[in-house]
Coordinates of C-alpha atoms in Angstrom, one line a residue:
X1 CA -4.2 4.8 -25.2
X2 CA -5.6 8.2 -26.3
X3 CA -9.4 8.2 -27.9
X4 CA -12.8 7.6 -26.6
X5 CA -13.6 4.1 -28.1
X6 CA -10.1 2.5 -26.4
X7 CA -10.9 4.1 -23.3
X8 CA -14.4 2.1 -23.9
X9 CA -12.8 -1.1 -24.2
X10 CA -10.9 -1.5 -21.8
X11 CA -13.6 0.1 -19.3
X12 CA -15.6 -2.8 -20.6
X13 CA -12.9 -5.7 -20.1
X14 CA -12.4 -4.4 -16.8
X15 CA -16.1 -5.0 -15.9
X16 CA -16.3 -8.4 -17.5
X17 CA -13.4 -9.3 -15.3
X18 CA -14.8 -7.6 -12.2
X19 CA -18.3 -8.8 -12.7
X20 CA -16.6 -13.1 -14.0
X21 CA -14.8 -12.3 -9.5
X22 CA -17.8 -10.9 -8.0
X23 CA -20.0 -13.5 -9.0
X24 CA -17.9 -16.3 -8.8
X25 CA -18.4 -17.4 -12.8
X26 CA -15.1 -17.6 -15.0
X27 CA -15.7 -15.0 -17.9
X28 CA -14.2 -15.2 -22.1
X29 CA -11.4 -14.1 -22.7
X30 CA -11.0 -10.2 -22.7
X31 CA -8.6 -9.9 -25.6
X32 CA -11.7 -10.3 -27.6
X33 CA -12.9 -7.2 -27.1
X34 CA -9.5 -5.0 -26.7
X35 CA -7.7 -3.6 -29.5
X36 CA -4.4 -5.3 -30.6
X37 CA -2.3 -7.1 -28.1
X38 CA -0.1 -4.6 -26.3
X39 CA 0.9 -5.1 -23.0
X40 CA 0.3 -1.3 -22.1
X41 CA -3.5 -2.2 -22.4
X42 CA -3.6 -4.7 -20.7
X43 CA -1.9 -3.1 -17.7
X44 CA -4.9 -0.4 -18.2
X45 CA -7.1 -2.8 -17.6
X46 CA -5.4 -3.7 -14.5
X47 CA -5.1 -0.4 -13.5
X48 CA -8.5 -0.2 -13.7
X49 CA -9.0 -2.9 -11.4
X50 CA -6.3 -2.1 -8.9
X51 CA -8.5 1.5 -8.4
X52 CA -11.6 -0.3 -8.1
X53 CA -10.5 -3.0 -5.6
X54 CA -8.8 0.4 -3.4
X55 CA -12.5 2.0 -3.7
X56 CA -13.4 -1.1 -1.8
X57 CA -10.9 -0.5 1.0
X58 CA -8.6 -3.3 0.4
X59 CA -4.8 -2.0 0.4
X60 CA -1.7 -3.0 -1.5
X61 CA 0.6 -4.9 0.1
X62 CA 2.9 -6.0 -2.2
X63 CA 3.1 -7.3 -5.7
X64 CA 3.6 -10.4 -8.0
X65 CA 6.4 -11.0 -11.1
X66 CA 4.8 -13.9 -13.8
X67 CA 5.8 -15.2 -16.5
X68 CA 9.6 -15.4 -15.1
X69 CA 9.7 -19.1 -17.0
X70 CA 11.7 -18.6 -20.2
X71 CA 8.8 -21.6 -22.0
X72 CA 6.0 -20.2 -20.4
X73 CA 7.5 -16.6 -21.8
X74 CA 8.0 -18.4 -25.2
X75 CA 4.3 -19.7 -25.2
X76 CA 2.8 -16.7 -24.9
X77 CA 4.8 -14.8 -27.4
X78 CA 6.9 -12.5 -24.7
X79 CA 10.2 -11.9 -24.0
X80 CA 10.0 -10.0 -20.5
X81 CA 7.6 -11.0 -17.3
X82 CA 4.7 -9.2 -16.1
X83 CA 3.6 -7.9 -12.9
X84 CA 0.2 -7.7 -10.7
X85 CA -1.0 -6.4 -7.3
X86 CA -0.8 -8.2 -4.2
X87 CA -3.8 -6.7 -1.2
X88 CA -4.2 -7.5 1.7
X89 CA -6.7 -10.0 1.8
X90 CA -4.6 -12.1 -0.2
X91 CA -2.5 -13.0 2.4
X92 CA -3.0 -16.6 4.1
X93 CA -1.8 -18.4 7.1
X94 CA -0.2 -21.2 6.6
X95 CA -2.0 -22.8 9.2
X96 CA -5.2 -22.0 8.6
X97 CA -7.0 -23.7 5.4
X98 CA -8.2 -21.8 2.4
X99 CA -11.5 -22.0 1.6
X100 CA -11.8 -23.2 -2.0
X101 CA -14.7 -21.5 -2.6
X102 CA -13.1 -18.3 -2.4
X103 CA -11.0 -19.2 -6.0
X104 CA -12.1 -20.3 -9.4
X105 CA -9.5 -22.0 -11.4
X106 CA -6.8 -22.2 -8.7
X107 CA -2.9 -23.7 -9.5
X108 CA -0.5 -23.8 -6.9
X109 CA 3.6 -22.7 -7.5
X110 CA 6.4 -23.0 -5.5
X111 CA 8.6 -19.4 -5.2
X112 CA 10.8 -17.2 -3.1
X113 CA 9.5 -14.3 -1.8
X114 CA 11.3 -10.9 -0.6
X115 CA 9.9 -8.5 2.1
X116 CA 11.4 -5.0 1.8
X117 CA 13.2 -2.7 3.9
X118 CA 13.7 -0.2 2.1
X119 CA 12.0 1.9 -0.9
X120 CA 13.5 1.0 -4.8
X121 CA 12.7 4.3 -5.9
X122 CA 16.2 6.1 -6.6
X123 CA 19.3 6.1 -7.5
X124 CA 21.0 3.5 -9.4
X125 CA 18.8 0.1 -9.7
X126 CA 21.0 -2.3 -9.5
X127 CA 21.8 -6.0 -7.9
X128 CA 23.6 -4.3 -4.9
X129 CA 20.9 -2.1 -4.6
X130 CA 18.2 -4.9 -5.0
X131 CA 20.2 -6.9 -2.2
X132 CA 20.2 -4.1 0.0
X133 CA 16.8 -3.3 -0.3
X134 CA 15.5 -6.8 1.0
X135 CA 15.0 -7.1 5.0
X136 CA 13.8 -10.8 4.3
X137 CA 13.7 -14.0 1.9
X138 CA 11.4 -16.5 3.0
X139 CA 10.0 -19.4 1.1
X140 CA 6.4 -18.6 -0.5
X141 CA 3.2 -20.4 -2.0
X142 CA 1.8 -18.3 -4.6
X143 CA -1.8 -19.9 -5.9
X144 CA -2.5 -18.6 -9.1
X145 CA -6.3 -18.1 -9.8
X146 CA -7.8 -17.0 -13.3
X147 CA -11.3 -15.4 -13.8
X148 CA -11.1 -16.2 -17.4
X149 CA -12.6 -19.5 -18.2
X150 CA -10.1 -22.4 -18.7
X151 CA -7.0 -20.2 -18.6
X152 CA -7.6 -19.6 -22.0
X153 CA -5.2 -16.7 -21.6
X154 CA -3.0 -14.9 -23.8
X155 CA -0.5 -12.1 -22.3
X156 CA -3.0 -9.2 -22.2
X157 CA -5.4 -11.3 -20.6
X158 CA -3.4 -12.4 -17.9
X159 CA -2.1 -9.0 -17.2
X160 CA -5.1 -7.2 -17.6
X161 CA -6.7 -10.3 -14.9
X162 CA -4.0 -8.9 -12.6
X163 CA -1.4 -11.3 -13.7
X164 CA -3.9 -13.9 -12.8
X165 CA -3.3 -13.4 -8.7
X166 CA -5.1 -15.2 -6.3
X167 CA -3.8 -15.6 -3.1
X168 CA -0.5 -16.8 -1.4
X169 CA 1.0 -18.1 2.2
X170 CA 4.6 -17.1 3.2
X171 CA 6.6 -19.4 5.5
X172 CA 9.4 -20.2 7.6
X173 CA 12.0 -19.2 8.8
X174 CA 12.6 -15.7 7.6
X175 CA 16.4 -14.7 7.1
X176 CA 18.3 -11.5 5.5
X177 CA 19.0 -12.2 1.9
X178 CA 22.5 -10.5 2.3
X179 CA 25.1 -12.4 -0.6
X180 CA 23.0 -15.8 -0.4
X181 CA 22.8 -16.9 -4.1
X182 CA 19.2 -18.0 -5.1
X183 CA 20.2 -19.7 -8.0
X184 CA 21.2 -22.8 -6.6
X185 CA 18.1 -23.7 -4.3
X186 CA 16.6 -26.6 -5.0
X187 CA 12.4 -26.3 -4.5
X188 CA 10.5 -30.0 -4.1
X189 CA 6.2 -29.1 -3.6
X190 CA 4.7 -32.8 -2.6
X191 CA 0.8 -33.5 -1.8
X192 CA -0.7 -34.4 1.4
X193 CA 0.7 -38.0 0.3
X194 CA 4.0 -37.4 0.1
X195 CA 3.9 -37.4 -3.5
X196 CA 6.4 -35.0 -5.7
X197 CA 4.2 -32.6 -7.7
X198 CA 6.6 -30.0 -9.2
X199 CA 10.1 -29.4 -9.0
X200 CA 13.0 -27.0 -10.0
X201 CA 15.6 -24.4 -8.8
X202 CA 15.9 -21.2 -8.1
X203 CA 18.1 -20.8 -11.9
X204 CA 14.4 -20.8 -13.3
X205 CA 12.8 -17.5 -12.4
X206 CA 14.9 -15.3 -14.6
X207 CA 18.2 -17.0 -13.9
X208 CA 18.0 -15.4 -10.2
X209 CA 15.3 -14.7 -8.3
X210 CA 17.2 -11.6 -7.4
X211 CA 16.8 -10.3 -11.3
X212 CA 13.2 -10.9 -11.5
X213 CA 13.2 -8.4 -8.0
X214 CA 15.3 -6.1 -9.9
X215 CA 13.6 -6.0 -13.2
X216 CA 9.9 -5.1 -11.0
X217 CA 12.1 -2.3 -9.6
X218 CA 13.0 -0.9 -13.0
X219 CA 9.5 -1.7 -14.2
X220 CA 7.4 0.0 -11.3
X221 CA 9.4 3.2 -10.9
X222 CA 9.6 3.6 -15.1
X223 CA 5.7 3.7 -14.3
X224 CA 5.9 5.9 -11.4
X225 CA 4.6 3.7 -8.1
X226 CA 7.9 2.4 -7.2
X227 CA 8.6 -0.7 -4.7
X228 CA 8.4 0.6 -1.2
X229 CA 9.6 -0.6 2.2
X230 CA 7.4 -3.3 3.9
X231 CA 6.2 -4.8 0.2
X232 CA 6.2 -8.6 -0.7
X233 CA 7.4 -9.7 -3.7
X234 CA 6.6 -12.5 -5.0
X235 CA 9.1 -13.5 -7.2
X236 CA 8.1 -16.0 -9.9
X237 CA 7.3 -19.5 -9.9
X238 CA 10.9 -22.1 -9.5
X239 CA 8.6 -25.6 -10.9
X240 CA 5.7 -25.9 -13.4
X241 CA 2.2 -24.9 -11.4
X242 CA -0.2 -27.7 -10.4
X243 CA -3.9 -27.5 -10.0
X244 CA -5.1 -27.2 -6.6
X245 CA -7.7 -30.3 -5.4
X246 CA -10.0 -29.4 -2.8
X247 CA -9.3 -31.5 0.3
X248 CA -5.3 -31.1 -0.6
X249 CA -2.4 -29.7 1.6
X250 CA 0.8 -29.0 -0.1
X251 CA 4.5 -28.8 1.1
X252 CA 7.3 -26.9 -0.5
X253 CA 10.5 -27.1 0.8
X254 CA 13.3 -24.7 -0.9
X255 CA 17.4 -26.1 0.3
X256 CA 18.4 -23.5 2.3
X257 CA 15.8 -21.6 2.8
X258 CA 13.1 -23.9 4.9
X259 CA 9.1 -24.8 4.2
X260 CA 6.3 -23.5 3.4
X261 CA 2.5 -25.0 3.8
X262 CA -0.9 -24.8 2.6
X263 CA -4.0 -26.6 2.9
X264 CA -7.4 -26.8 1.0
X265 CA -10.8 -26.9 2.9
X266 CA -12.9 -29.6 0.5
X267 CA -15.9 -27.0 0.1
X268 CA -16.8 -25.2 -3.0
X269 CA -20.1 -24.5 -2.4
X270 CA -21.6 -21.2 -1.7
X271 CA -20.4 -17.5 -1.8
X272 CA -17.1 -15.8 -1.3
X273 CA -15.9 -16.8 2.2

């Protein structure tokens, strides 16, 4: 990372991505103009963003595992997920709709979300210590936005976009995590119709959600801003994403765990809500 012309380039993807949210206009792809494709440049990148989004006052609240799918892993050409920034403003009520015109590119994807406790910044990271950690699982929307044009992403580019966050809606109930075993829940997301739109099990983020928890934990504190008490996590996707149609309201239901909702104003016109 050391050297003045690296530090340029990935100044200057971090604008193009900035600039591609600000105005509301999908932007190339910024691999194009960062050297190599290392993942530790693109979480510069998103570094970069992350400081710039605080200089605006919003806060972190939580954060975000991708790329938890071993084909969507395989299609990009990685063998470990990635991570991005959850603020505050990200948060939606399930009851209230989301104005479209706040997104670009949106996709919508079924996961299971943990609220912390407790910190995961010592001792021995392990599942027990994972387990203990969470005060809450609840059943969680995650929709996926891109500001690069087309999702014609690669790894740094998602990473470096923030691992292509948008916004998300938690639902209901929330219960302790305690022994429950993730694996086994069975996740069905249908449209305002009734129709089936995705579809899998909790087996498909990482094997367990609970590893893809404990692998962020390893992750953030190896980088030195570990998970804290009061964080969401969003875990990874349990289907394939869907895109979002404006006018839509989707419906996931996870066994075991209970629903969660979201709904879709039909206006994309204008500025950022």
């Amino acid at each position: 990372m050391a050297g003045t012309s690296l530090s340029s380039e990935v100044h200057a993807a971090a604008d193009r991505l900035l600039r591609a949210a600000d105005e509301r206009t999908p932007c190339a792809p910024v691999r194009e103009i960062l050297p190599g494709s290392s993942v530790s440049v693109g979480y510069a990148v998103q570094s970069l963003l992350t400081r710039a989004r605080l200089d605006q006052g919003r806060r972190v609240v939580g954060r975000k595992i991708g790329l938890t799918s071993p084909a969507v892993q395989a299609q990009l050409g990685v063998d470990q997920p990635d991570f991005g920034v959850l603020f505050d403003d990200m948060a939606c009520p399930q009851d209230e709709p989301v104005v479209m015109r706040r997104l670009l590119q949106p996709r919508i994807e079924a996961e299971i979300a943990f609220v912390l406790g407790a910190d995961l910044a010592e001792g021995d990271l392990d599942e027990r210590a994972a387990r203990a950690a969470v005060a809450e699982v609840v059943p969680a929307l995650e929709i996926v936005d891109s500001r690069v044009a087309g999702w014609d992403i690669t790894i740094v580019d998602t990473i470096a976009d923030n691992a292509s966050s948008g916004l998300y809606v938690l639902g209901e109930p929330r219960r302790p995590l305690g022994e429950l075993d993730l694996r086994g829940v069975e996740m069905t997301l249908v449209d305002e119709e009734g129709e089936t739109v995705s579809s899998g099990s909790g087996s498909a983020c990482l094997g367990d959600p609970v590893n893809a928890l404990l692998w962020l934990a390893r992750t953030t504190r190896e980088l030195g801003d570990p998970l804290r008490a009061g964080e969401v996590v969003l875990s990874g996707a349990l289907g394939p994403m869907v895109p979002v149609r404006a006018g839509a309201r989707y419906t996931a239901t996870l066994t075991g765990l209970g629903t969660v909702r979201a709904a879709f104003t039909d206006d994309t016109a204008g500025g950022a809500a």
